[in-house]
PDB file of C-alpha atoms in Angstrom:
ATOM      1  CA  MET A  95       4.200 -14.344 -23.881  1.00 83.00           C
ATOM      2  CA  PHE A  96       2.675 -13.066 -27.137  1.00 95.00           C
ATOM      3  CA  THR A  97       4.119 -13.447 -30.617  1.00 96.00           C
ATOM      4  CA  ASP A  98       2.614 -10.238 -32.024  1.00 97.00           C
ATOM      5  CA  PRO A  99      -0.469  -7.991 -31.635  1.00 97.00           C
ATOM      6  CA  ASP A 100      -2.550 -10.363 -33.764  1.00 97.00           C
ATOM      7  CA  ASP A 101      -1.806 -13.101 -31.236  1.00 98.00           C
ATOM      8  CA  VAL A 102      -3.108 -10.792 -28.489  1.00 98.00           C
ATOM      9  CA  VAL A 103      -6.331 -10.249 -30.461  1.00 97.00           C
ATOM     10  CA  HIS A 104      -6.865 -13.986 -31.022  1.00 97.00           C
ATOM     11  CA  ARG A 105      -6.164 -14.991 -27.432  1.00 97.00           C
ATOM     12  CA  PHE A 106      -8.394 -12.265 -26.014  1.00 97.00           C
ATOM     13  CA  ASP A 107     -11.072 -13.292 -28.497  1.00 96.00           C
ATOM     14  CA  ALA A 108     -10.937 -16.809 -27.035  1.00 96.00           C
ATOM     15  CA  HIS A 109     -11.895 -15.218 -23.689  1.00 95.00           C
ATOM     16  CA  ASN A 110     -14.796 -13.272 -25.282  1.00 92.00           C
ATOM     17  CA  TYR A 111     -13.036  -9.906 -25.253  1.00 95.00           C
ATOM     18  CA  LEU A 112     -12.948  -8.196 -28.640  1.00 94.00           C
ATOM     19  CA  LEU A 113      -9.849  -6.023 -28.878  1.00 94.00           C
ATOM     20  CA  ASP A 114      -9.144  -3.362 -31.450  1.00 94.00           C
ATOM     21  CA  MET A 115      -5.669  -3.436 -32.953  1.00 95.00           C
ATOM     22  CA  GLY A 116      -4.563  -0.284 -31.103  1.00 96.00           C
ATOM     23  CA  THR A 117      -5.303  -1.739 -27.680  1.00 97.00           C
ATOM     24  CA  ALA A 118      -3.836  -5.103 -28.693  1.00 97.00           C
ATOM     25  CA  SER A 119      -0.595  -3.400 -29.761  1.00 98.00           C
ATOM     26  CA  ALA A 120      -0.392  -1.495 -26.464  1.00 98.00           C
ATOM     27  CA  ILE A 121      -0.855  -4.714 -24.464  1.00 98.00           C
ATOM     28  CA  TYR A 122       1.672  -6.561 -26.610  1.00 98.00           C
ATOM     29  CA  LEU A 123       4.319  -3.882 -26.084  1.00 98.00           C
ATOM     30  CA  ALA A 124       3.653  -3.607 -22.343  1.00 97.00           C
ATOM     31  CA  VAL A 125       4.047  -7.354 -21.836  1.00 96.00           C
ATOM     32  CA  THR A 126       6.974  -7.775 -24.230  1.00 96.00           C
ATOM     33  CA  LEU A 127       8.946  -4.767 -22.987  1.00 95.00           C
ATOM     34  CA  GLY A 128       8.046  -5.260 -19.326  1.00 94.00           C
ATOM     35  CA  ARG A 129       6.654  -1.739 -19.044  1.00 96.00           C
ATOM     36  CA  PRO A 130       3.610  -0.554 -17.054  1.00 98.00           C
ATOM     37  CA  LEU A 131       0.590   0.313 -19.204  1.00 98.00           C
ATOM     38  CA  LEU A 132      -1.660   3.292 -18.495  1.00 98.00           C
ATOM     39  CA  LEU A 133      -5.112   2.838 -20.012  1.00 98.00           C
ATOM     40  CA  GLU A 134      -7.281   5.932 -20.119  1.00 97.00           C
ATOM     41  CA  GLY A 135     -10.780   6.348 -21.476  1.00 95.00           C
ATOM     42  CA  GLU A 136     -14.337   7.165 -20.597  1.00 92.00           C
ATOM     43  CA  PRO A 137     -15.997   5.015 -17.915  1.00 92.00           C
ATOM     44  CA  GLY A 138     -17.405   1.762 -19.204  1.00 90.00           C
ATOM     45  CA  VAL A 139     -15.171   1.223 -22.245  1.00 93.00           C
ATOM     46  CA  GLY A 140     -13.549  -1.941 -20.865  1.00 93.00           C
ATOM     47  CA  LYS A 141     -10.276  -0.793 -19.278  1.00 97.00           C
ATOM     48  CA  THR A 142     -10.651  -2.864 -16.108  1.00 97.00           C
ATOM     49  CA  THR A 143     -11.980  -5.860 -18.006  1.00 96.00           C
ATOM     50  CA  ALA A 144      -8.964  -5.709 -20.320  1.00 97.00           C
ATOM     51  CA  ALA A 145      -6.618  -6.161 -17.345  1.00 97.00           C
ATOM     52  CA  LYS A 146      -8.730  -8.990 -15.934  1.00 97.00           C
ATOM     53  CA  THR A 147      -8.810 -10.727 -19.297  1.00 97.00           C
ATOM     54  CA  LEU A 148      -5.049 -10.297 -19.669  1.00 98.00           C
ATOM     55  CA  ALA A 149      -4.531 -12.236 -16.433  1.00 97.00           C
ATOM     56  CA  ALA A 150      -6.855 -14.968 -17.678  1.00 97.00           C
ATOM     57  CA  VAL A 151      -5.101 -15.131 -21.056  1.00 97.00           C
ATOM     58  CA  LEU A 152      -1.690 -15.423 -19.402  1.00 96.00           C
ATOM     59  CA  ASP A 153      -3.096 -17.911 -16.872  1.00 96.00           C
ATOM     60  CA  THR A 154      -1.562 -15.960 -14.026  1.00 96.00           C
ATOM     61  CA  THR A 155      -2.589 -14.295 -10.782  1.00 96.00           C
ATOM     62  CA  LEU A 156      -4.549 -11.045 -10.902  1.00 98.00           C
ATOM     63  CA  VAL A 157      -3.797  -8.669  -8.038  1.00 98.00           C
ATOM     64  CA  ARG A 158      -6.183  -5.707  -7.938  1.00 98.00           C
ATOM     65  CA  LEU A 159      -5.580  -2.434  -6.128  1.00 98.00           C
ATOM     66  CA  GLN A 160      -8.713  -0.287  -6.174  1.00 97.00           C
ATOM     67  CA  CYS A 161      -7.716   3.344  -5.726  1.00 97.00           C
ATOM     68  CA  TYR A 162      -9.627   5.889  -3.681  1.00 96.00           C
ATOM     69  CA  GLU A 163      -9.026   9.210  -1.987  1.00 95.00           C
ATOM     70  CA  GLY A 164      -6.783   8.769   1.041  1.00 94.00           C
ATOM     71  CA  LEU A 165      -5.114   5.537  -0.137  1.00 96.00           C
ATOM     72  CA  THR A 166      -1.797   5.130   1.708  1.00 94.00           C
ATOM     73  CA  ALA A 167       1.420   3.115   1.454  1.00 94.00           C
ATOM     74  CA  SER A 168       0.319   0.834   4.291  1.00 95.00           C
ATOM     75  CA  GLU A 169      -2.672  -0.205   2.193  1.00 96.00           C
ATOM     76  CA  ALA A 170      -0.981  -0.378  -1.200  1.00 97.00           C
ATOM     77  CA  LEU A 171       2.710  -1.230  -0.678  1.00 97.00           C
ATOM     78  CA  TYR A 172       3.405  -2.837   2.689  1.00 97.00           C
ATOM     79  CA  ASP A 173       2.588  -2.685   6.370  1.00 96.00           C
ATOM     80  CA  TRP A 174       3.788  -4.135   9.669  1.00 96.00           C
ATOM     81  CA  ASN A 175       1.996  -6.732  11.748  1.00 95.00           C
ATOM     82  CA  TYR A 176       1.632  -4.595  14.866  1.00 94.00           C
ATOM     83  CA  GLN A 177      -0.230  -7.280  16.811  1.00 94.00           C
ATOM     84  CA  ARG A 178       2.620  -9.757  16.350  1.00 94.00           C
ATOM     85  CA  GLN A 179       5.138  -7.065  17.263  1.00 92.00           C
ATOM     86  CA  LEU A 180       3.221  -6.249  20.443  1.00 93.00           C
ATOM     87  CA  LEU A 181       2.977  -9.946  21.270  1.00 93.00           C
ATOM     88  CA  ALA A 182       6.739 -10.320  20.823  1.00 91.00           C
ATOM     89  CA  ILE A 183       7.347  -7.392  23.166  1.00 91.00           C
ATOM     90  CA  ARG A 184       5.097  -8.841  25.848  1.00 91.00           C
ATOM     91  CA  LEU A 185       6.627 -12.283  25.489  1.00 89.00           C
ATOM     92  CA  ALA A 186      10.115 -10.834  25.880  1.00 88.00           C
ATOM     93  CA  GLU A 187       9.001  -8.932  28.979  1.00 84.00           C
ATOM     94  CA  ALA A 188       7.447 -12.086  30.467  1.00 87.00           C
ATOM     95  CA  GLN A 189      10.649 -14.054  29.864  1.00 85.00           C
ATOM     96  CA  GLY A 190      12.782 -11.252  31.220  1.00 79.00           C
ATOM     97  CA  THR A 191      14.759 -10.962  28.017  1.00 82.00           C
ATOM     98  CA  GLY A 192      15.399  -7.798  26.121  1.00 77.00           C
ATOM     99  CA  ILE A 193      14.190  -7.090  22.619  1.00 84.00           C
ATOM    100  CA  GLN A 194      15.713  -4.564  20.248  1.00 85.00           C
ATOM    101  CA  GLU A 195      13.746  -2.354  17.904  1.00 85.00           C
ATOM    102  CA  ALA A 196      15.531  -3.948  14.961  1.00 86.00           C
ATOM    103  CA  ASP A 197      14.185  -7.332  16.086  1.00 88.00           C
ATOM    104  CA  LEU A 198      10.646  -6.069  15.506  1.00 92.00           C
ATOM    105  CA  TYR A 199      11.245  -4.958  11.933  1.00 93.00           C
ATOM    106  CA  THR A 200      12.142  -8.149  10.149  1.00 93.00           C
ATOM    107  CA  GLU A 201      10.432 -10.027   7.334  1.00 93.00           C
ATOM    108  CA  ALA A 202       8.622 -12.097   9.943  1.00 93.00           C
ATOM    109  CA  TYR A 203       6.523  -9.040  10.780  1.00 95.00           C
ATOM    110  CA  LEU A 204       6.229  -7.642   7.249  1.00 96.00           C
ATOM    111  CA  VAL A 205       2.769  -7.645   5.668  1.00 96.00           C
ATOM    112  CA  ASP A 206       2.712  -7.695   1.874  1.00 96.00           C
ATOM    113  CA  ARG A 207       0.146  -5.366   0.384  1.00 97.00           C
ATOM    114  CA  PRO A 208      -0.778  -5.663  -3.333  1.00 97.00           C
ATOM    115  CA  ILE A 209       2.293  -3.969  -4.828  1.00 98.00           C
ATOM    116  CA  LEU A 210       4.912  -5.648  -2.636  1.00 97.00           C
ATOM    117  CA  ARG A 211       3.074  -8.955  -3.080  1.00 97.00           C
ATOM    118  CA  CYS A 212       3.605  -8.655  -6.838  1.00 97.00           C
ATOM    119  CA  VAL A 213       7.249  -7.669  -6.436  1.00 97.00           C
ATOM    120  CA  ARG A 214       7.914 -10.688  -4.198  1.00 96.00           C
ATOM    121  CA  HIS A 215       5.928 -13.071  -6.406  1.00 95.00           C
ATOM    122  CA  ARG A 216       7.771 -16.236  -7.306  1.00 90.00           C
ATOM    123  CA  GLY A 217       6.766 -18.324 -10.282  1.00 85.00           C
ATOM    124  CA  PRO A 218       7.310 -18.828 -14.000  1.00 88.00           C
ATOM    125  CA  THR A 219       4.720 -16.213 -14.979  1.00 91.00           C
ATOM    126  CA  PRO A 220       4.585 -12.740 -13.406  1.00 94.00           C
ATOM    127  CA  PRO A 221       1.263 -11.611 -11.949  1.00 97.00           C
ATOM    128  CA  VAL A 222      -0.934  -8.939 -13.483  1.00 98.00           C
ATOM    129  CA  LEU A 223      -1.236  -5.958 -11.144  1.00 98.00           C
ATOM    130  CA  LEU A 224      -4.334  -3.868 -11.809  1.00 98.00           C
ATOM    131  CA  ILE A 225      -4.080  -0.397 -10.275  1.00 98.00           C
ATOM    132  CA  ASP A 226      -7.656   0.590 -10.949  1.00 98.00           C
ATOM    133  CA  GLU A 227      -8.838   4.195 -11.258  1.00 97.00           C
ATOM    134  CA  ILE A 228      -5.536   5.786 -10.280  1.00 97.00           C
ATOM    135  CA  ASP A 229      -7.157   9.187 -10.857  1.00 96.00           C
ATOM    136  CA  ARG A 230      -9.295   8.632  -7.744  1.00 96.00           C
ATOM    137  CA  ALA A 231      -6.233   8.526  -5.475  1.00 96.00           C
ATOM    138  CA  ASP A 232      -4.477  11.620  -4.120  1.00 93.00           C
ATOM    139  CA  ASP A 233      -1.585  13.291  -5.905  1.00 90.00           C
ATOM    140  CA  GLU A 234       0.754  12.130  -3.131  1.00 92.00           C
ATOM    141  CA  PHE A 235      -0.080   8.490  -3.821  1.00 94.00           C
ATOM    142  CA  GLU A 236       1.346   8.766  -7.320  1.00 95.00           C
ATOM    143  CA  ALA A 237       4.765   9.530  -5.799  1.00 94.00           C
ATOM    144  CA  LEU A 238       4.607   6.234  -3.885  1.00 94.00           C
ATOM    145  CA  LEU A 239       4.297   4.363  -7.180  1.00 96.00           C
ATOM    146  CA  LEU A 240       7.248   5.884  -9.008  1.00 96.00           C
ATOM    147  CA  GLU A 241       9.898   3.464  -7.727  1.00 97.00           C
ATOM    148  CA  PHE A 242       7.739   0.466  -8.527  1.00 97.00           C
ATOM    149  CA  LEU A 243       6.718   1.723 -11.974  1.00 97.00           C
ATOM    150  CA  GLY A 244      10.268   2.643 -12.929  1.00 96.00           C
ATOM    151  CA  GLU A 245      12.260  -0.193 -11.355  1.00 96.00           C
ATOM    152  CA  SER A 246       9.777  -2.937 -10.371  1.00 96.00           C
ATOM    153  CA  ALA A 247      11.011  -2.425  -6.828  1.00 97.00           C
ATOM    154  CA  VAL A 248       9.745  -1.428  -3.386  1.00 97.00           C
ATOM    155  CA  THR A 249      11.999  -0.017  -0.684  1.00 97.00           C
ATOM    156  CA  VAL A 250      11.210  -0.833   2.934  1.00 96.00           C
ATOM    157  CA  PRO A 251      13.475   1.492   4.963  1.00 94.00           C
ATOM    158  CA  GLU A 252      13.966  -1.038   7.754  1.00 93.00           C
ATOM    159  CA  LEU A 253      14.837  -3.926   5.418  1.00 95.00           C
ATOM    160  CA  GLY A 254      16.117  -2.513   2.157  1.00 96.00           C
ATOM    161  CA  THR A 255      14.888  -2.723  -1.422  1.00 97.00           C
ATOM    162  CA  PHE A 256      12.938  -5.657  -2.835  1.00 97.00           C
ATOM    163  CA  VAL A 257      13.317  -6.056  -6.608  1.00 97.00           C
ATOM    164  CA  ALA A 258      11.033  -8.294  -8.659  1.00 96.00           C
ATOM    165  CA  GLN A 259      12.636 -11.350 -10.255  1.00 92.00           C
ATOM    166  CA  ARG A 260      10.185 -10.921 -13.113  1.00 91.00           C
ATOM    167  CA  PRO A 261       8.567  -7.481 -13.528  1.00 93.00           C
ATOM    168  CA  PRO A 262       4.831  -7.723 -12.830  1.00 96.00           C
ATOM    169  CA  VAL A 263       2.530  -6.810 -15.697  1.00 97.00           C
ATOM    170  CA  ALA A 264       1.212  -3.536 -14.296  1.00 98.00           C
ATOM    171  CA  VAL A 265      -1.952  -2.029 -15.796  1.00 98.00           C
ATOM    172  CA  LEU A 266      -3.138   1.340 -14.523  1.00 98.00           C
ATOM    173  CA  THR A 267      -6.565   2.662 -15.461  1.00 98.00           C
ATOM    174  CA  SER A 268      -7.851   6.212 -15.367  1.00 97.00           C
ATOM    175  CA  ASN A 269     -11.163   7.882 -16.184  1.00 95.00           C
ATOM    176  CA  ARG A 270      -9.431  11.292 -16.333  1.00 93.00           C
ATOM    177  CA  SER A 271     -11.355  12.709 -13.379  1.00 92.00           C
ATOM    178  CA  ARG A 272      -8.101  14.607 -12.723  1.00 93.00           C
ATOM    179  CA  ASP A 273      -4.781  15.037 -14.506  1.00 94.00           C
ATOM    180  CA  LEU A 274      -2.012  12.615 -13.628  1.00 96.00           C
ATOM    181  CA  HIS A 275       1.521  13.852 -13.016  1.00 95.00           C
ATOM    182  CA  ASP A 276       4.108  13.747 -15.789  1.00 96.00           C
ATOM    183  CA  ALA A 277       6.442  11.644 -13.629  1.00 96.00           C
ATOM    184  CA  LEU A 278       3.911   8.813 -13.569  1.00 97.00           C
ATOM    185  CA  ARG A 279       3.062   9.122 -17.252  1.00 97.00           C
ATOM    186  CA  ARG A 280       6.741   8.994 -18.270  1.00 97.00           C
ATOM    187  CA  ARG A 281       7.139   5.627 -16.566  1.00 97.00           C
ATOM    188  CA  CYS A 282       4.237   4.043 -18.443  1.00 97.00           C
ATOM    189  CA  LEU A 283       3.279   3.145 -21.953  1.00 98.00           C
ATOM    190  CA  TYR A 284       0.055   4.949 -22.771  1.00 98.00           C
ATOM    191  CA  HIS A 285      -3.124   4.064 -24.627  1.00 98.00           C
ATOM    192  CA  TRP A 286      -6.496   5.755 -24.908  1.00 97.00           C
ATOM    193  CA  ILE A 287      -9.477   3.400 -25.252  1.00 96.00           C
ATOM    194  CA  ASP A 288     -12.286   5.107 -27.153  1.00 93.00           C
ATOM    195  CA  TYR A 289     -15.887   4.045 -27.531  1.00 93.00           C
ATOM    196  CA  PRO A 290     -16.022   1.187 -30.049  1.00 92.00           C
ATOM    197  CA  GLU A 291     -17.392   1.803 -33.513  1.00 90.00           C
ATOM    198  CA  PRO A 292     -20.984   0.573 -34.010  1.00 87.00           C
ATOM    199  CA  ALA A 293     -20.065  -2.752 -35.627  1.00 91.00           C
ATOM    200  CA  ARG A 294     -17.631  -3.729 -32.868  1.00 92.00           C
ATOM    201  CA  ALA A 295     -20.031  -2.489 -30.173  1.00 93.00           C
ATOM    202  CA  ALA A 296     -22.734  -4.739 -31.630  1.00 94.00           C
ATOM    203  CA  ALA A 297     -20.325  -7.684 -31.739  1.00 94.00           C
ATOM    204  CA  ILE A 298     -19.364  -7.130 -28.084  1.00 94.00           C
ATOM    205  CA  VAL A 299     -23.004  -7.010 -26.979  1.00 95.00           C
ATOM    206  CA  ARG A 300     -23.859 -10.056 -29.098  1.00 94.00           C
ATOM    207  CA  ARG A 301     -21.259 -12.126 -27.266  1.00 92.00           C
ATOM    208  CA  THR A 302     -22.199 -10.845 -23.835  1.00 92.00           C
ATOM    209  CA  VAL A 303     -25.995 -11.047 -24.207  1.00 94.00           C
ATOM    210  CA  PRO A 304     -26.550 -14.127 -26.376  1.00 89.00           C
ATOM    211  CA  GLY A 305     -30.321 -14.014 -25.820  1.00 89.00           C
ATOM    212  CA  ALA A 306     -30.677 -10.728 -27.715  1.00 93.00           C
ATOM    213  CA  THR A 307     -31.687 -10.710 -31.363  1.00 93.00           C
ATOM    214  CA  ALA A 308     -29.443  -9.132 -33.995  1.00 92.00           C
ATOM    215  CA  PRO A 309     -31.973  -6.383 -34.879  1.00 91.00           C
ATOM    216  CA  LEU A 310     -32.387  -5.437 -31.211  1.00 93.00           C
ATOM    217  CA  ILE A 311     -28.626  -5.258 -30.690  1.00 95.00           C
ATOM    218  CA  GLN A 312     -28.130  -3.175 -33.810  1.00 93.00           C
ATOM    219  CA  ARG A 313     -30.855  -0.689 -32.881  1.00 93.00           C
ATOM    220  CA  ALA A 314     -29.767  -0.494 -29.243  1.00 94.00           C
ATOM    221  CA  THR A 315     -26.090   0.160 -30.034  1.00 94.00           C
ATOM    222  CA  GLN A 316     -27.138   2.723 -32.645  1.00 93.00           C
ATOM    223  CA  PHE A 317     -29.276   4.564 -30.096  1.00 94.00           C
ATOM    224  CA  VAL A 318     -26.565   4.493 -27.401  1.00 95.00           C
ATOM    225  CA  GLY A 319     -24.112   5.948 -29.877  1.00 93.00           C
ATOM    226  CA  ARG A 320     -26.491   8.847 -30.488  1.00 93.00           C
ATOM    227  CA  THR A 321     -26.972   9.531 -26.783  1.00 94.00           C
ATOM    228  CA  ARG A 322     -23.245  10.276 -26.463  1.00 93.00           C
ATOM    229  CA  ASP A 323     -23.835  13.388 -28.576  1.00 92.00           C
ATOM    230  CA  LEU A 324     -26.218  14.687 -25.896  1.00 93.00           C
ATOM    231  CA  ASP A 325     -25.097  16.918 -23.050  1.00 93.00           C
ATOM    232  CA  LEU A 326     -25.087  14.084 -20.529  1.00 94.00           C
ATOM    233  CA  ASP A 327     -23.457  14.084 -17.114  1.00 93.00           C
ATOM    234  CA  LYS A 328     -22.390  10.457 -17.591  1.00 93.00           C
ATOM    235  CA  PRO A 329     -22.540   9.212 -21.190  1.00 94.00           C
ATOM    236  CA  PRO A 330     -23.232   5.460 -21.369  1.00 94.00           C
ATOM    237  CA  GLY A 331     -20.300   3.223 -22.184  1.00 93.00           C
ATOM    238  CA  VAL A 332     -20.090  -0.340 -23.410  1.00 93.00           C
ATOM    239  CA  ALA A 333     -20.870  -1.665 -19.920  1.00 93.00           C
ATOM    240  CA  GLU A 334     -24.107   0.342 -19.791  1.00 95.00           C
ATOM    241  CA  THR A 335     -25.010  -0.795 -23.304  1.00 95.00           C
ATOM    242  CA  ILE A 336     -24.627  -4.416 -22.240  1.00 95.00           C
ATOM    243  CA  ASP A 337     -26.715  -3.789 -19.108  1.00 95.00           C
ATOM    244  CA  TRP A 338     -29.424  -2.113 -21.172  1.00 95.00           C
ATOM    245  CA  VAL A 339     -29.694  -4.873 -23.774  1.00 96.00           C
ATOM    246  CA  ALA A 340     -29.734  -7.486 -20.994  1.00 95.00           C
ATOM    247  CA  ALA A 341     -32.536  -5.525 -19.294  1.00 95.00           C
ATOM    248  CA  LEU A 342     -34.495  -5.377 -22.559  1.00 95.00           C
ATOM    249  CA  VAL A 343     -34.167  -9.140 -22.999  1.00 94.00           C
ATOM    250  CA  SER A 344     -35.253  -9.713 -19.385  1.00 94.00           C
ATOM    251  CA  LEU A 345     -38.343  -7.562 -19.994  1.00 93.00           C
ATOM    252  CA  GLY A 346     -39.195  -9.513 -23.128  1.00 92.00           C
ATOM    253  CA  VAL A 347     -38.613  -6.501 -25.371  1.00 90.00           C
ATOM    254  CA  ALA A 348     -37.748  -7.546 -28.919  1.00 88.00           C
ATOM    255  CA  ASP A 349     -37.858  -4.096 -30.526  1.00 87.00           C
ATOM    256  CA  LEU A 350     -37.185  -0.593 -29.230  1.00 88.00           C
ATOM    257  CA  VAL A 351     -40.607   0.580 -30.364  1.00 86.00           C
ATOM    258  CA  ASP A 352     -42.092  -1.623 -27.632  1.00 86.00           C
ATOM    259  CA  PRO A 353     -43.434   0.749 -24.899  1.00 83.00           C
ATOM    260  CA  GLY A 354     -42.055  -1.636 -22.268  1.00 85.00           C
ATOM    261  CA  ALA A 355     -38.542  -0.527 -23.189  1.00 88.00           C
ATOM    262  CA  LEU A 356     -39.043   2.728 -21.282  1.00 88.00           C
ATOM    263  CA  ALA A 357     -38.778   0.828 -18.009  1.00 89.00           C
ATOM    264  CA  SER A 358     -35.228  -0.194 -18.892  1.00 92.00           C
ATOM    265  CA  LEU A 359     -33.694   3.262 -19.381  1.00 92.00           C
ATOM    266  CA  GLY A 360     -32.340   3.224 -15.834  1.00 92.00           C
ATOM    267  CA  ALA A 361     -29.600   0.945 -17.178  1.00 93.00           C
ATOM    268  CA  LEU A 362     -28.359   3.841 -19.342  1.00 94.00           C
ATOM    269  CA  ALA A 363     -29.136   6.974 -17.335  1.00 94.00           C
ATOM    270  CA  LYS A 364     -27.277   7.499 -14.054  1.00 93.00           C
ATOM    271  CA  THR A 365     -28.650  10.930 -13.045  1.00 95.00           C
ATOM    272  CA  PRO A 366     -32.146  12.496 -13.126  1.00 95.00           C
ATOM    273  CA  ASP A 367     -31.101  15.017 -15.784  1.00 95.00           C
ATOM    274  CA  ASP A 368     -29.588  12.291 -17.940  1.00 95.00           C
ATOM    275  CA  ARG A 369     -32.754  10.221 -17.626  1.00 95.00           C
ATOM    276  CA  THR A 370     -34.835  13.113 -18.942  1.00 95.00           C
ATOM    277  CA  LEU A 371     -32.503  13.707 -21.884  1.00 95.00           C
ATOM    278  CA  ILE A 372     -32.228  10.010 -22.743  1.00 95.00           C
ATOM    279  CA  ARG A 373     -35.988   9.488 -22.447  1.00 94.00           C
ATOM    280  CA  ASP A 374     -36.660  12.394 -24.812  1.00 94.00           C
ATOM    281  CA  ALA A 375     -34.029  11.117 -27.240  1.00 93.00           C
ATOM    282  CA  TYR A 376     -35.509   7.624 -27.021  1.00 92.00           C
ATOM    283  CA  THR A 377     -38.996   8.948 -27.776  1.00 91.00           C
ATOM    284  CA  ALA A 378     -37.720  10.821 -30.827  1.00 91.00           C
ATOM    285  CA  PHE A 379     -35.689   7.796 -31.946  1.00 89.00           C
ATOM    286  CA  THR A 380     -38.625   5.383 -31.758  1.00 86.00           C
ATOM    287  CA  GLU A 381     -41.019   7.833 -33.435  1.00 82.00           C
ATOM    288  CA  CYS A 382     -38.567   8.171 -36.294  1.00 78.00           C
ATOM    289  CA  SER A 383     -38.389   4.383 -36.505  1.00 67.00           C
ATOM    290  CA  ARG A 384     -42.147   4.093 -36.861  1.00 65.00           C
ATOM    291  CA  THR A 385     -42.301   6.486 -39.803  1.00 59.00           C
TER     292      THR A 385
END
């Protein structure tokens, strides 16, 4: 699907996603080798957007599984249509015919959840399966993924094992809120997405917020980079930088020394303590700019 990592960069660029060569190489290998890809990094660095853009680049279906505590197999892999099963039982009783338990567990009553839907996908191009924020799910949920990640298969005890004709392009994301098990990591290619360097951060914001001036973007990305050295609860990522610059443009702020920029800091700070630290850093930053 890609000729080399440079091809990945160019095709993502056409969809307004600026990839670094490390991430492009990881995506190229995952697609070419048919291996799941685990993307880790701080929140807001573009892990989820990378998977979405990959689906757009490949012109294929994106199937998203948002993870959360308590996620189960019936929500992620497959389930049974209990209403149809109950209706079949009642119909058999009304007709005076018997119905066996095996008759209730056939493909007619099987409900495809995201993972099984990808395994049973038919078409020239495999779907992209985004398993988003796997670190939010329970440890037990990881065990449910091992067969799929290792063999592109899902076993339904009543029916047998379904194996994908074409392995789905599986992208797992993690913010490292907890450690993932070695068994899951061994089944995936791995890549850490770091905060972009200032020049690439400015280029990303420039594409996403076309109404912002170059000096404003440069100063804003420079300031956000400095805030990550503070003792923040939630350091701002690229997503927050984009939100902040868009807020500045909406407020008519053309330069960070404008007092009106203070009203926009809620786009960067996500806790009261962070707001205090960022506001103080902003004040010092703008005072230094005036001198």
